[in-house]
Amino acid sequence: NKYSAPYYSFSIYQGYAQLIEDFDEDGYFQTFSVTFDADAITSSNNDQFYVYAELYLSKNGGPWIHYYTTDDFVLFGESEDDIYEVYTTLDQGYPTDQYDVLIDLYEVGYDDVVASYSSDDTNELYALPLESTDYDPEYIVVHQHHHGGSSSITILILLLSTLFLRTFNNQK
């Protein structure tokens, strides 16, 4: 039938996470990225599909908690040129633990999920060691200031010694 609409469906071909920043070096990261390749399987080669993704984290097998919605982006069939990366720093509310990732893909204009990909599909999204910044404090260098004259007298003696040595060496 020449009037039938072209067939298409969606899939997420692959997805993986990269662990990026762990300031307190405890093995749990506050910054990570999730990269995925969503595809539109279609009977036509020239179709473009507008989609977006919702990303979720699950702490230790618990409920899925939404943490990010992508902008709309275009899928070009089964091309690898439409790989999408989400770079995330968890600010607060994510205690130190193992987290799984879920990616739900939506076609713009439709309410139903058209494809999903998660830790059930790949170990690359399973048990990521994460924590938010409130559990991963940056090291802060503390400079202590001693009040009183002892440190300024020491500096003055060092400066005078340096001046004396330079003067003494230049006279040789």
PDB file of C-alpha atoms in Angstrom:
ATOM      1  CA  ASN A   1       0.000   0.000   0.000  1.00  0.00           C
ATOM      2  CA  LYS A   2       1.688   3.213  -1.147  1.00  0.00           C
ATOM      3  CA  TYR A   3      -0.299   5.306   1.348  1.00  0.00           C
ATOM      4  CA  SER A   4       0.927   3.538   4.479  1.00  0.00           C
ATOM      5  CA  ALA A   5       3.281   5.432   6.752  1.00  0.00           C
ATOM      6  CA  PRO A   6       6.887   4.273   6.841  1.00  0.00           C
ATOM      7  CA  TYR A   7       7.661   1.889   9.677  1.00  0.00           C
ATOM      8  CA  TYR A   8      10.085   2.984  12.370  1.00  0.00           C
ATOM      9  CA  SER A   9      11.062   2.067  15.886  1.00  0.00           C
ATOM     10  CA  PHE A  10      13.689   3.245  18.315  1.00  0.00           C
ATOM     11  CA  SER A  11      16.414   1.551  20.272  1.00  0.00           C
ATOM     12  CA  ILE A  12      19.389   2.544  22.335  1.00  0.00           C
ATOM     13  CA  TYR A  13      22.278   0.681  20.792  1.00  0.00           C
ATOM     14  CA  GLN A  14      24.771   1.240  23.597  1.00  0.00           C
ATOM     15  CA  GLY A  15      25.364   3.285  26.717  1.00  0.00           C
ATOM     16  CA  TYR A  16      28.190   3.685  29.167  1.00  0.00           C
ATOM     17  CA  ALA A  17      29.350   5.882  32.030  1.00  0.00           C
ATOM     18  CA  GLN A  18      32.689   7.506  32.769  1.00  0.00           C
ATOM     19  CA  LEU A  19      33.735   8.483  36.283  1.00  0.00           C
ATOM     20  CA  ILE A  20      35.418  11.907  36.272  1.00  0.00           C
ATOM     21  CA  GLU A  21      35.918  13.780  39.593  1.00  0.00           C
ATOM     22  CA  ASP A  22      36.511  12.431  43.109  1.00  0.00           C
ATOM     23  CA  PHE A  23      38.067  15.242  45.139  1.00  0.00           C
ATOM     24  CA  ASP A  24      38.425  13.415  48.460  1.00  0.00           C
ATOM     25  CA  GLU A  25      39.839  10.342  46.659  1.00  0.00           C
ATOM     26  CA  ASP A  26      37.574   7.884  48.482  1.00  0.00           C
ATOM     27  CA  GLY A  27      36.626   6.039  45.273  1.00  0.00           C
ATOM     28  CA  TYR A  28      33.192   7.712  45.006  1.00  0.00           C
ATOM     29  CA  PHE A  29      32.756  10.293  42.270  1.00  0.00           C
ATOM     30  CA  GLN A  30      30.674  13.501  42.217  1.00  0.00           C
ATOM     31  CA  THR A  31      31.156  14.112  38.486  1.00  0.00           C
ATOM     32  CA  PHE A  32      30.464  11.527  35.813  1.00  0.00           C
ATOM     33  CA  SER A  33      29.182  11.300  32.266  1.00  0.00           C
ATOM     34  CA  VAL A  34      26.675   9.029  30.560  1.00  0.00           C
ATOM     35  CA  THR A  35      27.083   8.500  26.813  1.00  0.00           C
ATOM     36  CA  PHE A  36      24.548   6.680  24.659  1.00  0.00           C
ATOM     37  CA  ASP A  37      23.809   5.952  21.017  1.00  0.00           C
ATOM     38  CA  ALA A  38      20.085   5.984  20.266  1.00  0.00           C
ATOM     39  CA  ASP A  39      18.925   4.746  16.879  1.00  0.00           C
ATOM     40  CA  ALA A  40      15.810   4.970  14.746  1.00  0.00           C
ATOM     41  CA  ILE A  41      15.249   1.749  12.852  1.00  0.00           C
ATOM     42  CA  THR A  42      13.298   2.778   9.790  1.00  0.00           C
ATOM     43  CA  SER A  43      12.251   1.557   6.370  1.00  0.00           C
ATOM     44  CA  SER A  44      13.382   4.862   4.856  1.00  0.00           C
ATOM     45  CA  ASN A  45      16.997   6.034   4.789  1.00  0.00           C
ATOM     46  CA  ASN A  46      16.464   9.782   4.948  1.00  0.00           C
ATOM     47  CA  ASP A  47      14.316  10.157   8.037  1.00  0.00           C
ATOM     48  CA  GLN A  48      15.228  12.399  10.940  1.00  0.00           C
ATOM     49  CA  PHE A  49      13.575  11.950  14.315  1.00  0.00           C
ATOM     50  CA  TYR A  50      13.483  14.491  17.124  1.00  0.00           C
ATOM     51  CA  VAL A  51      13.912  12.883  20.511  1.00  0.00           C
ATOM     52  CA  TYR A  52      14.977  13.650  24.061  1.00  0.00           C
ATOM     53  CA  ALA A  53      16.036  11.486  26.989  1.00  0.00           C
ATOM     54  CA  GLU A  54      15.232  11.353  30.684  1.00  0.00           C
ATOM     55  CA  LEU A  55      18.036  10.030  32.906  1.00  0.00           C
ATOM     56  CA  TYR A  56      17.535   8.351  36.258  1.00  0.00           C
ATOM     57  CA  LEU A  57      19.686   7.018  39.088  1.00  0.00           C
ATOM     58  CA  SER A  58      18.819   4.150  41.407  1.00  0.00           C
ATOM     59  CA  LYS A  59      20.709   3.866  44.686  1.00  0.00           C
ATOM     60  CA  ASN A  60      21.517   0.234  45.417  1.00  0.00           C
ATOM     61  CA  GLY A  61      18.486  -1.143  43.539  1.00  0.00           C
ATOM     62  CA  GLY A  62      16.057   1.369  45.060  1.00  0.00           C
ATOM     63  CA  PRO A  63      13.511   3.500  43.180  1.00  0.00           C
ATOM     64  CA  TRP A  64      14.571   5.372  40.035  1.00  0.00           C
ATOM     65  CA  ILE A  65      15.151   9.062  40.781  1.00  0.00           C
ATOM     66  CA  HIS A  66      15.073  11.471  37.808  1.00  0.00           C
ATOM     67  CA  TYR A  67      18.220  13.594  37.613  1.00  0.00           C
ATOM     68  CA  TYR A  68      18.386  15.046  34.083  1.00  0.00           C
ATOM     69  CA  THR A  69      16.363  15.786  30.929  1.00  0.00           C
ATOM     70  CA  THR A  70      18.325  16.331  27.713  1.00  0.00           C
ATOM     71  CA  ASP A  71      17.564  18.979  25.140  1.00  0.00           C
ATOM     72  CA  ASP A  72      15.811  17.751  22.015  1.00  0.00           C
ATOM     73  CA  PHE A  73      18.233  16.191  19.545  1.00  0.00           C
ATOM     74  CA  VAL A  74      18.027  14.556  16.128  1.00  0.00           C
ATOM     75  CA  LEU A  75      18.456  10.880  15.318  1.00  0.00           C
ATOM     76  CA  PHE A  76      19.637   9.992  11.836  1.00  0.00           C
ATOM     77  CA  GLY A  77      18.551   6.370  11.457  1.00  0.00           C
ATOM     78  CA  GLU A  78      21.213   4.017  12.779  1.00  0.00           C
ATOM     79  CA  SER A  79      24.058   6.520  12.415  1.00  0.00           C
ATOM     80  CA  GLU A  80      26.825   6.768  15.009  1.00  0.00           C
ATOM     81  CA  ASP A  81      26.978  10.526  14.380  1.00  0.00           C
ATOM     82  CA  ASP A  82      24.166  11.182  16.856  1.00  0.00           C
ATOM     83  CA  ILE A  83      25.832   9.849  20.004  1.00  0.00           C
ATOM     84  CA  TYR A  84      24.744  11.934  23.008  1.00  0.00           C
ATOM     85  CA  GLU A  85      26.731  12.626  26.191  1.00  0.00           C
ATOM     86  CA  VAL A  86      25.413  13.999  29.477  1.00  0.00           C
ATOM     87  CA  TYR A  87      28.055  15.413  31.826  1.00  0.00           C
ATOM     88  CA  THR A  88      26.802  15.636  35.417  1.00  0.00           C
ATOM     89  CA  THR A  89      28.047  16.884  38.773  1.00  0.00           C
ATOM     90  CA  LEU A  90      25.761  15.777  41.593  1.00  0.00           C
ATOM     91  CA  ASP A  91      25.379  18.836  43.842  1.00  0.00           C
ATOM     92  CA  GLN A  92      23.512  17.428  46.832  1.00  0.00           C
ATOM     93  CA  GLY A  93      21.264  14.656  48.090  1.00  0.00           C
ATOM     94  CA  TYR A  94      23.190  11.634  46.776  1.00  0.00           C
ATOM     95  CA  PRO A  95      24.867   9.813  49.666  1.00  0.00           C
ATOM     96  CA  THR A  96      27.987   7.743  49.056  1.00  0.00           C
ATOM     97  CA  ASP A  97      26.766   4.503  47.450  1.00  0.00           C
ATOM     98  CA  GLN A  98      26.481   2.405  44.281  1.00  0.00           C
ATOM     99  CA  TYR A  99      24.096   3.837  41.656  1.00  0.00           C
ATOM    100  CA  ASP A 100      22.588   2.322  38.503  1.00  0.00           C
ATOM    101  CA  VAL A 101      21.643   4.447  35.481  1.00  0.00           C
ATOM    102  CA  LEU A 102      18.434   4.304  33.397  1.00  0.00           C
ATOM    103  CA  ILE A 103      17.969   6.161  30.098  1.00  0.00           C
ATOM    104  CA  ASP A 104      14.407   6.597  28.791  1.00  0.00           C
ATOM    105  CA  LEU A 105      14.101   7.896  25.238  1.00  0.00           C
ATOM    106  CA  TYR A 106      11.052   9.877  24.057  1.00  0.00           C
ATOM    107  CA  GLU A 107      10.040  11.060  20.610  1.00  0.00           C
ATOM    108  CA  VAL A 108       9.231  14.791  20.728  1.00  0.00           C
ATOM    109  CA  GLY A 109       5.456  15.251  20.694  1.00  0.00           C
ATOM    110  CA  TYR A 110       4.633  11.850  22.226  1.00  0.00           C
ATOM    111  CA  ASP A 111       4.256  10.989  25.897  1.00  0.00           C
ATOM    112  CA  ASP A 112       5.291   7.335  25.892  1.00  0.00           C
ATOM    113  CA  VAL A 113       8.829   5.995  26.277  1.00  0.00           C
ATOM    114  CA  VAL A 114      10.049   4.758  22.874  1.00  0.00           C
ATOM    115  CA  ALA A 115      13.228   3.034  24.118  1.00  0.00           C
ATOM    116  CA  SER A 116      14.976   2.324  27.412  1.00  0.00           C
ATOM    117  CA  TYR A 117      18.491   1.315  28.314  1.00  0.00           C
ATOM    118  CA  SER A 118      19.794   0.652  31.804  1.00  0.00           C
ATOM    119  CA  SER A 119      22.006  -1.385  34.079  1.00  0.00           C
ATOM    120  CA  ASP A 120      19.800  -4.349  33.081  1.00  0.00           C
ATOM    121  CA  ASP A 121      21.231  -4.035  29.536  1.00  0.00           C
ATOM    122  CA  THR A 122      24.898  -3.376  30.339  1.00  0.00           C
ATOM    123  CA  ASN A 123      27.253  -3.528  33.313  1.00  0.00           C
ATOM    124  CA  GLU A 124      28.618  -0.161  32.082  1.00  0.00           C
ATOM    125  CA  LEU A 125      25.644   1.524  33.812  1.00  0.00           C
ATOM    126  CA  TYR A 126      25.614  -0.737  36.881  1.00  0.00           C
ATOM    127  CA  ALA A 127      26.821   0.061  40.421  1.00  0.00           C
ATOM    128  CA  LEU A 128      28.587   3.353  39.712  1.00  0.00           C
ATOM    129  CA  PRO A 129      30.377   4.592  42.861  1.00  0.00           C
ATOM    130  CA  LEU A 130      28.841   8.070  43.217  1.00  0.00           C
ATOM    131  CA  GLU A 131      28.228  10.748  45.827  1.00  0.00           C
ATOM    132  CA  SER A 132      27.127  14.361  45.629  1.00  0.00           C
ATOM    133  CA  THR A 133      29.444  17.278  46.354  1.00  0.00           C
ATOM    134  CA  ASP A 134      28.104  17.596  49.893  1.00  0.00           C
ATOM    135  CA  TYR A 135      29.602  14.119  50.543  1.00  0.00           C
ATOM    136  CA  ASP A 136      32.778  14.794  48.498  1.00  0.00           C
ATOM    137  CA  PRO A 137      34.312  17.940  50.010  1.00  0.00           C
ATOM    138  CA  GLU A 138      37.171  19.598  48.201  1.00  0.00           C
ATOM    139  CA  TYR A 139      40.383  19.837  50.117  1.00  0.00           C
ATOM    140  CA  ILE A 140      40.791  23.364  51.411  1.00  0.00           C
ATOM    141  CA  VAL A 141      44.271  24.561  52.295  1.00  0.00           C
ATOM    142  CA  VAL A 142      44.124  26.417  55.594  1.00  0.00           C
ATOM    143  CA  HIS A 143      46.717  29.123  56.162  1.00  0.00           C
ATOM    144  CA  GLN A 144      47.259  29.806  59.827  1.00  0.00           C
ATOM    145  CA  HIS A 145      48.291  33.297  60.824  1.00  0.00           C
ATOM    146  CA  HIS A 146      50.242  33.692  64.047  1.00  0.00           C
ATOM    147  CA  HIS A 147      49.697  36.982  65.747  1.00  0.00           C
ATOM    148  CA  GLY A 148      52.600  38.729  67.343  1.00  0.00           C
ATOM    149  CA  GLY A 149      55.998  39.875  66.212  1.00  0.00           C
ATOM    150  CA  SER A 150      57.917  36.592  66.033  1.00  0.00           C
ATOM    151  CA  SER A 151      57.208  35.792  62.391  1.00  0.00           C
ATOM    152  CA  SER A 152      57.883  39.347  61.207  1.00  0.00           C
ATOM    153  CA  ILE A 153      61.179  39.445  63.122  1.00  0.00           C
ATOM    154  CA  THR A 154      62.210  36.127  61.507  1.00  0.00           C
ATOM    155  CA  ILE A 155      61.405  37.472  58.040  1.00  0.00           C
ATOM    156  CA  LEU A 156      63.300  40.701  58.768  1.00  0.00           C
ATOM    157  CA  ILE A 157      66.392  38.728  59.885  1.00  0.00           C
ATOM    158  CA  LEU A 158      66.216  36.582  56.710  1.00  0.00           C
ATOM    159  CA  LEU A 159      65.953  39.653  54.485  1.00  0.00           C
ATOM    160  CA  LEU A 160      68.853  41.401  56.231  1.00  0.00           C
ATOM    161  CA  SER A 161      70.952  38.210  56.000  1.00  0.00           C
ATOM    162  CA  THR A 162      70.271  37.933  52.273  1.00  0.00           C
ATOM    163  CA  LEU A 163      71.140  41.590  51.766  1.00  0.00           C
ATOM    164  CA  PHE A 164      74.325  41.210  53.820  1.00  0.00           C
ATOM    165  CA  LEU A 165      75.403  38.072  51.886  1.00  0.00           C
ATOM    166  CA  ARG A 166      74.764  39.740  48.515  1.00  0.00           C
ATOM    167  CA  THR A 167      76.695  42.807  49.569  1.00  0.00           C
ATOM    168  CA  PHE A 168      79.533  40.648  50.974  1.00  0.00           C
ATOM    169  CA  ASN A 169      79.670  38.466  47.786  1.00  0.00           C
ATOM    170  CA  ASN A 170      79.656  41.517  45.482  1.00  0.00           C
ATOM    171  CA  GLN A 171      82.646  43.043  47.311  1.00  0.00           C
ATOM    172  CA  LYS A 172      84.880  39.994  46.621  1.00  0.00           C
TER     173      LYS A 172
END
